[in-house]
């Protein structure tokens, strides 16, 4: 119902209407069943299947690269997506770090860049992973969108120099609002390094969904 109302408001056809889904998987280091680290591809692809059953065709799963590029090679978004099980069946995988277009966010970011697919989407979904984080304590649907900022060296661009990640996160949310949010809390990561590895994950068996990502 919610995406249908946005479709009607847009005046576009089902084929034209672009949906961008932002899961969380670029901190994944290995593929595992019931991961506490990344958004389960089965959940994301279920949403894609339901959207395609309604008639939506223009669907992208998006992410951007991160500081893992300091230490590892071959960490493109498509490579990591494939490693953890995203199949591209019925959707395309887009690397926002390869789509940088000029954009003025104002505030502490100012003149910067935005990933084209996230910018142009008619409907944006944040599909976060329920896990702790060493800086912001908790990763949810808002923090997940921080990963749409396209520079891979996020420590350089979004930390320090009179800007911090939480300010940058709010600015991209304000510029490109998210229409719907999910939290994959079926298995949840915990502890100081819960965002990258949890040897004893919590089987919380919960899914959150809301049109309000806060």
PDB file of C-alpha atoms in Angstrom:
ATOM      1  CA  UNK A   1       0.000   0.000   0.000  1.00  0.00           C
ATOM      2  CA  UNK A   2       2.759   2.426   0.895  1.00  0.00           C
ATOM      3  CA  UNK A   3       4.825   1.963  -2.247  1.00  0.00           C
ATOM      4  CA  UNK A   4       1.608   2.036  -4.287  1.00  0.00           C
ATOM      5  CA  UNK A   5       0.708   5.453  -2.927  1.00  0.00           C
ATOM      6  CA  UNK A   6       4.171   6.763  -3.847  1.00  0.00           C
ATOM      7  CA  UNK A   7       3.775   5.298  -7.345  1.00  0.00           C
ATOM      8  CA  UNK A   8       0.463   7.124  -7.794  1.00  0.00           C
ATOM      9  CA  UNK A   9       1.999  10.372  -6.538  1.00  0.00           C
ATOM     10  CA  UNK A  10       4.897  10.079  -8.975  1.00  0.00           C
ATOM     11  CA  UNK A  11       2.736   9.757 -12.086  1.00  0.00           C
ATOM     12  CA  UNK A  12       5.198   7.193 -13.468  1.00  0.00           C
ATOM     13  CA  UNK A  13       4.533   3.737 -14.847  1.00  0.00           C
ATOM     14  CA  UNK A  14       5.465   0.574 -12.956  1.00  0.00           C
ATOM     15  CA  UNK A  15       8.334   0.068 -15.399  1.00  0.00           C
ATOM     16  CA  UNK A  16       9.696   3.596 -14.894  1.00  0.00           C
ATOM     17  CA  UNK A  17       9.329   3.797 -11.112  1.00  0.00           C
ATOM     18  CA  UNK A  18      12.760   3.134  -9.604  1.00  0.00           C
ATOM     19  CA  UNK A  19      13.144   1.412  -6.231  1.00  0.00           C
ATOM     20  CA  UNK A  20      16.496   1.395  -4.428  1.00  0.00           C
ATOM     21  CA  UNK A  21      17.071  -0.992  -1.519  1.00  0.00           C
ATOM     22  CA  UNK A  22      20.050  -0.352   0.782  1.00  0.00           C
ATOM     23  CA  UNK A  23      20.947  -3.457   2.797  1.00  0.00           C
ATOM     24  CA  UNK A  24      24.060  -3.701   4.990  1.00  0.00           C
ATOM     25  CA  UNK A  25      26.721  -6.103   3.769  1.00  0.00           C
ATOM     26  CA  UNK A  26      29.989  -4.270   3.053  1.00  0.00           C
ATOM     27  CA  UNK A  27      31.519  -5.210   6.423  1.00  0.00           C
ATOM     28  CA  UNK A  28      31.081  -8.913   5.628  1.00  0.00           C
ATOM     29  CA  UNK A  29      34.287 -10.936   5.568  1.00  0.00           C
ATOM     30  CA  UNK A  30      32.822 -14.359   4.835  1.00  0.00           C
ATOM     31  CA  UNK A  31      29.602 -16.050   3.844  1.00  0.00           C
ATOM     32  CA  UNK A  32      27.643 -17.700   6.606  1.00  0.00           C
ATOM     33  CA  UNK A  33      24.127 -18.872   7.222  1.00  0.00           C
ATOM     34  CA  UNK A  34      22.223 -16.707   9.704  1.00  0.00           C
ATOM     35  CA  UNK A  35      24.892 -14.028   9.772  1.00  0.00           C
ATOM     36  CA  UNK A  36      24.929 -11.484  12.628  1.00  0.00           C
ATOM     37  CA  UNK A  37      26.889  -9.085  10.387  1.00  0.00           C
ATOM     38  CA  UNK A  38      25.012  -8.543   7.114  1.00  0.00           C
ATOM     39  CA  UNK A  39      21.407  -8.239   5.980  1.00  0.00           C
ATOM     40  CA  UNK A  40      20.190 -11.687   4.970  1.00  0.00           C
ATOM     41  CA  UNK A  41      19.913 -11.805   1.147  1.00  0.00           C
ATOM     42  CA  UNK A  42      16.907 -14.138   1.432  1.00  0.00           C
ATOM     43  CA  UNK A  43      14.955 -11.367   3.183  1.00  0.00           C
ATOM     44  CA  UNK A  44      15.947  -8.691   0.670  1.00  0.00           C
ATOM     45  CA  UNK A  45      15.169 -10.951  -2.272  1.00  0.00           C
ATOM     46  CA  UNK A  46      11.789 -11.812  -0.776  1.00  0.00           C
ATOM     47  CA  UNK A  47      10.941  -8.090  -0.812  1.00  0.00           C
ATOM     48  CA  UNK A  48      12.157  -7.898  -4.418  1.00  0.00           C
ATOM     49  CA  UNK A  49       9.964 -10.868  -5.367  1.00  0.00           C
ATOM     50  CA  UNK A  50       6.890  -9.286  -3.783  1.00  0.00           C
ATOM     51  CA  UNK A  51       7.557  -5.976  -5.545  1.00  0.00           C
ATOM     52  CA  UNK A  52       7.954  -7.724  -8.896  1.00  0.00           C
ATOM     53  CA  UNK A  53       4.711  -9.648  -8.329  1.00  0.00           C
ATOM     54  CA  UNK A  54       2.962  -6.273  -8.066  1.00  0.00           C
ATOM     55  CA  UNK A  55       4.591  -5.223 -11.333  1.00  0.00           C
ATOM     56  CA  UNK A  56       7.622  -3.137 -10.346  1.00  0.00           C
ATOM     57  CA  UNK A  57      10.567  -3.831 -12.627  1.00  0.00           C
ATOM     58  CA  UNK A  58      13.188  -1.143 -11.969  1.00  0.00           C
ATOM     59  CA  UNK A  59      14.717  -2.396  -8.707  1.00  0.00           C
ATOM     60  CA  UNK A  60      18.289  -1.921  -7.505  1.00  0.00           C
ATOM     61  CA  UNK A  61      20.163  -3.110  -4.432  1.00  0.00           C
ATOM     62  CA  UNK A  62      22.767  -0.490  -3.552  1.00  0.00           C
ATOM     63  CA  UNK A  63      25.834  -0.186  -1.337  1.00  0.00           C
ATOM     64  CA  UNK A  64      29.105   1.766  -1.367  1.00  0.00           C
ATOM     65  CA  UNK A  65      32.669   0.738  -0.679  1.00  0.00           C
ATOM     66  CA  UNK A  66      34.340   1.317   2.673  1.00  0.00           C
ATOM     67  CA  UNK A  67      37.664   1.349   4.521  1.00  0.00           C
ATOM     68  CA  UNK A  68      38.168  -2.380   3.954  1.00  0.00           C
ATOM     69  CA  UNK A  69      39.754  -1.144   0.707  1.00  0.00           C
ATOM     70  CA  UNK A  70      42.784  -0.113   2.792  1.00  0.00           C
ATOM     71  CA  UNK A  71      43.647  -3.739   3.461  1.00  0.00           C
ATOM     72  CA  UNK A  72      41.934  -5.915   0.869  1.00  0.00           C
ATOM     73  CA  UNK A  73      41.630  -6.100  -2.895  1.00  0.00           C
ATOM     74  CA  UNK A  74      38.553  -7.053  -4.873  1.00  0.00           C
ATOM     75  CA  UNK A  75      36.108  -5.450  -2.429  1.00  0.00           C
ATOM     76  CA  UNK A  76      33.736  -4.060  -5.033  1.00  0.00           C
ATOM     77  CA  UNK A  77      30.073  -3.960  -4.045  1.00  0.00           C
ATOM     78  CA  UNK A  78      29.182  -6.597  -6.626  1.00  0.00           C
ATOM     79  CA  UNK A  79      31.978  -8.896  -5.445  1.00  0.00           C
ATOM     80  CA  UNK A  80      30.985  -8.709  -1.773  1.00  0.00           C
ATOM     81  CA  UNK A  81      27.280  -9.026  -2.639  1.00  0.00           C
ATOM     82  CA  UNK A  82      27.971 -12.194  -4.590  1.00  0.00           C
ATOM     83  CA  UNK A  83      30.188 -13.572  -1.825  1.00  0.00           C
ATOM     84  CA  UNK A  84      27.408 -13.328   0.784  1.00  0.00           C
ATOM     85  CA  UNK A  85      24.668 -14.642  -1.501  1.00  0.00           C
ATOM     86  CA  UNK A  86      22.960 -11.818  -3.376  1.00  0.00           C
ATOM     87  CA  UNK A  87      22.012 -13.302  -6.747  1.00  0.00           C
ATOM     88  CA  UNK A  88      20.836 -10.272  -8.813  1.00  0.00           C
ATOM     89  CA  UNK A  89      17.770 -12.326  -9.734  1.00  0.00           C
ATOM     90  CA  UNK A  90      15.079  -9.785 -10.592  1.00  0.00           C
ATOM     91  CA  UNK A  91      17.167  -6.769  -9.610  1.00  0.00           C
ATOM     92  CA  UNK A  92      20.540  -5.192 -10.284  1.00  0.00           C
ATOM     93  CA  UNK A  93      23.365  -4.497  -7.835  1.00  0.00           C
ATOM     94  CA  UNK A  94      24.702  -0.943  -7.976  1.00  0.00           C
ATOM     95  CA  UNK A  95      27.965   0.351  -6.523  1.00  0.00           C
ATOM     96  CA  UNK A  96      27.326   3.936  -5.414  1.00  0.00           C
ATOM     97  CA  UNK A  97      31.077   4.548  -5.200  1.00  0.00           C
ATOM     98  CA  UNK A  98      31.216   4.121  -8.975  1.00  0.00           C
ATOM     99  CA  UNK A  99      28.330   6.540  -9.612  1.00  0.00           C
ATOM    100  CA  UNK A 100      29.516   9.777  -8.023  1.00  0.00           C
ATOM    101  CA  UNK A 101      27.652  12.880  -9.178  1.00  0.00           C
ATOM    102  CA  UNK A 102      28.123  16.412  -7.748  1.00  0.00           C
ATOM    103  CA  UNK A 103      25.704  17.405  -5.009  1.00  0.00           C
ATOM    104  CA  UNK A 104      25.601  20.119  -2.356  1.00  0.00           C
ATOM    105  CA  UNK A 105      24.368  18.705   0.957  1.00  0.00           C
ATOM    106  CA  UNK A 106      24.905  21.939   2.835  1.00  0.00           C
ATOM    107  CA  UNK A 107      26.000  21.755   6.451  1.00  0.00           C
ATOM    108  CA  UNK A 108      29.306  20.101   7.275  1.00  0.00           C
ATOM    109  CA  UNK A 109      29.481  18.187   3.965  1.00  0.00           C
ATOM    110  CA  UNK A 110      28.671  21.017   1.543  1.00  0.00           C
ATOM    111  CA  UNK A 111      29.789  20.407  -2.040  1.00  0.00           C
ATOM    112  CA  UNK A 112      30.350  16.689  -2.343  1.00  0.00           C
ATOM    113  CA  UNK A 113      28.917  13.807  -4.357  1.00  0.00           C
ATOM    114  CA  UNK A 114      26.032  11.359  -4.337  1.00  0.00           C
ATOM    115  CA  UNK A 115      25.528   7.931  -5.867  1.00  0.00           C
ATOM    116  CA  UNK A 116      23.309   8.301  -8.928  1.00  0.00           C
ATOM    117  CA  UNK A 117      20.953   5.382  -8.228  1.00  0.00           C
ATOM    118  CA  UNK A 118      20.241   6.542  -4.668  1.00  0.00           C
ATOM    119  CA  UNK A 119      19.706  10.115  -5.885  1.00  0.00           C
ATOM    120  CA  UNK A 120      17.344   9.155  -8.694  1.00  0.00           C
ATOM    121  CA  UNK A 121      15.266   6.545  -6.852  1.00  0.00           C
ATOM    122  CA  UNK A 122      11.542   7.206  -6.593  1.00  0.00           C
ATOM    123  CA  UNK A 123      11.324   4.951  -3.531  1.00  0.00           C
ATOM    124  CA  UNK A 124      14.153   4.243  -1.082  1.00  0.00           C
ATOM    125  CA  UNK A 125      14.236   1.338   1.342  1.00  0.00           C
ATOM    126  CA  UNK A 126      16.756   0.991   4.169  1.00  0.00           C
ATOM    127  CA  UNK A 127      17.098  -2.699   5.092  1.00  0.00           C
ATOM    128  CA  UNK A 128      19.402  -2.571   8.101  1.00  0.00           C
ATOM    129  CA  UNK A 129      21.062  -5.324  10.110  1.00  0.00           C
ATOM    130  CA  UNK A 130      20.482  -5.389  13.870  1.00  0.00           C
ATOM    131  CA  UNK A 131      23.925  -5.114  15.451  1.00  0.00           C
ATOM    132  CA  UNK A 132      26.007  -3.032  17.793  1.00  0.00           C
ATOM    133  CA  UNK A 133      28.590  -0.512  16.572  1.00  0.00           C
ATOM    134  CA  UNK A 134      31.773   0.758  18.218  1.00  0.00           C
ATOM    135  CA  UNK A 135      31.014   4.428  17.464  1.00  0.00           C
ATOM    136  CA  UNK A 136      27.251   4.921  17.450  1.00  0.00           C
ATOM    137  CA  UNK A 137      26.462   1.978  19.767  1.00  0.00           C
ATOM    138  CA  UNK A 138      23.666   0.642  17.545  1.00  0.00           C
ATOM    139  CA  UNK A 139      23.167   0.243  13.801  1.00  0.00           C
ATOM    140  CA  UNK A 140      19.611   0.760  12.588  1.00  0.00           C
ATOM    141  CA  UNK A 141      17.822   2.093   9.517  1.00  0.00           C
ATOM    142  CA  UNK A 142      19.305   5.592   9.889  1.00  0.00           C
ATOM    143  CA  UNK A 143      22.924   4.563  10.409  1.00  0.00           C
ATOM    144  CA  UNK A 144      22.527   2.111   7.523  1.00  0.00           C
ATOM    145  CA  UNK A 145      22.023   5.031   5.107  1.00  0.00           C
ATOM    146  CA  UNK A 146      25.444   6.404   6.084  1.00  0.00           C
ATOM    147  CA  UNK A 147      26.665   3.607   3.818  1.00  0.00           C
ATOM    148  CA  UNK A 148      25.124   5.404   0.831  1.00  0.00           C
ATOM    149  CA  UNK A 149      27.718   8.177   1.063  1.00  0.00           C
ATOM    150  CA  UNK A 150      29.879   7.272  -1.918  1.00  0.00           C
ATOM    151  CA  UNK A 151      33.492   7.840  -0.850  1.00  0.00           C
ATOM    152  CA  UNK A 152      35.178   4.568   0.125  1.00  0.00           C
ATOM    153  CA  UNK A 153      37.592   6.245   2.558  1.00  0.00           C
ATOM    154  CA  UNK A 154      34.872   7.164   5.002  1.00  0.00           C
ATOM    155  CA  UNK A 155      37.317   7.829   7.831  1.00  0.00           C
ATOM    156  CA  UNK A 156      38.946  10.549   5.732  1.00  0.00           C
ATOM    157  CA  UNK A 157      35.810  12.142   4.306  1.00  0.00           C
ATOM    158  CA  UNK A 158      33.199  11.753   7.044  1.00  0.00           C
ATOM    159  CA  UNK A 159      35.211  11.735  10.290  1.00  0.00           C
ATOM    160  CA  UNK A 160      37.169  14.699  11.607  1.00  0.00           C
ATOM    161  CA  UNK A 161      37.874  18.000   9.835  1.00  0.00           C
ATOM    162  CA  UNK A 162      34.897  19.564  11.632  1.00  0.00           C
ATOM    163  CA  UNK A 163      32.497  16.843  10.528  1.00  0.00           C
ATOM    164  CA  UNK A 164      31.435  13.569  12.072  1.00  0.00           C
ATOM    165  CA  UNK A 165      29.630  10.529  10.743  1.00  0.00           C
ATOM    166  CA  UNK A 166      26.363  11.263  12.552  1.00  0.00           C
ATOM    167  CA  UNK A 167      26.147  14.741  10.982  1.00  0.00           C
ATOM    168  CA  UNK A 168      26.872  13.298   7.535  1.00  0.00           C
ATOM    169  CA  UNK A 169      24.270  10.591   8.084  1.00  0.00           C
ATOM    170  CA  UNK A 170      21.572  13.134   8.940  1.00  0.00           C
ATOM    171  CA  UNK A 171      22.455  15.296   5.920  1.00  0.00           C
ATOM    172  CA  UNK A 172      22.053  12.469   3.393  1.00  0.00           C
ATOM    173  CA  UNK A 173      18.818  11.359   5.067  1.00  0.00           C
ATOM    174  CA  UNK A 174      17.522  14.914   4.802  1.00  0.00           C
ATOM    175  CA  UNK A 175      18.557  15.313   1.163  1.00  0.00           C
ATOM    176  CA  UNK A 176      17.317  11.896   0.018  1.00  0.00           C
ATOM    177  CA  UNK A 177      14.555  10.712   2.370  1.00  0.00           C
ATOM    178  CA  UNK A 178      13.988   7.020   2.948  1.00  0.00           C
ATOM    179  CA  UNK A 179      10.407   5.911   2.339  1.00  0.00           C
ATOM    180  CA  UNK A 180      10.447   2.616   4.215  1.00  0.00           C
ATOM    181  CA  UNK A 181      12.689   0.761   6.639  1.00  0.00           C
ATOM    182  CA  UNK A 182      13.252  -2.841   7.635  1.00  0.00           C
ATOM    183  CA  UNK A 183      15.565  -4.217  10.322  1.00  0.00           C
ATOM    184  CA  UNK A 184      16.818  -7.773   9.961  1.00  0.00           C
ATOM    185  CA  UNK A 185      16.938  -8.768  13.619  1.00  0.00           C
ATOM    186  CA  UNK A 186      16.452 -12.485  13.047  1.00  0.00           C
ATOM    187  CA  UNK A 187      20.048 -13.002  14.155  1.00  0.00           C
ATOM    188  CA  UNK A 188      21.709 -10.035  15.887  1.00  0.00           C
ATOM    189  CA  UNK A 189      25.363  -9.091  16.375  1.00  0.00           C
ATOM    190  CA  UNK A 190      26.490  -7.943  19.809  1.00  0.00           C
ATOM    191  CA  UNK A 191      29.554  -6.678  21.647  1.00  0.00           C
ATOM    192  CA  UNK A 192      32.363  -4.260  20.802  1.00  0.00           C
ATOM    193  CA  UNK A 193      32.929  -5.842  17.377  1.00  0.00           C
ATOM    194  CA  UNK A 194      29.345  -6.887  16.753  1.00  0.00           C
ATOM    195  CA  UNK A 195      29.303  -4.909  13.509  1.00  0.00           C
ATOM    196  CA  UNK A 196      32.085  -7.041  11.987  1.00  0.00           C
ATOM    197  CA  UNK A 197      32.071 -10.345  13.883  1.00  0.00           C
ATOM    198  CA  UNK A 198      30.204 -11.962  16.769  1.00  0.00           C
ATOM    199  CA  UNK A 199      31.199 -15.490  17.682  1.00  0.00           C
ATOM    200  CA  UNK A 200      28.062 -15.948  19.769  1.00  0.00           C
ATOM    201  CA  UNK A 201      25.226 -14.106  17.984  1.00  0.00           C
ATOM    202  CA  UNK A 202      21.801 -13.580  19.498  1.00  0.00           C
ATOM    203  CA  UNK A 203      18.903 -15.446  17.871  1.00  0.00           C
ATOM    204  CA  UNK A 204      16.420 -12.621  18.391  1.00  0.00           C
ATOM    205  CA  UNK A 205      14.034 -13.873  15.643  1.00  0.00           C
ATOM    206  CA  UNK A 206      12.508 -10.463  14.944  1.00  0.00           C
ATOM    207  CA  UNK A 207      11.840  -8.310  11.875  1.00  0.00           C
ATOM    208  CA  UNK A 208      11.016  -4.617  12.195  1.00  0.00           C
ATOM    209  CA  UNK A 209       9.224  -2.644   9.476  1.00  0.00           C
ATOM    210  CA  UNK A 210       8.030   0.944   9.336  1.00  0.00           C
ATOM    211  CA  UNK A 211       7.598   3.893   6.995  1.00  0.00           C
ATOM    212  CA  UNK A 212       9.483   5.896   9.654  1.00  0.00           C
ATOM    213  CA  UNK A 213      13.175   4.967   9.733  1.00  0.00           C
ATOM    214  CA  UNK A 214      13.626   6.753  13.063  1.00  0.00           C
TER     215      UNK A 214
END
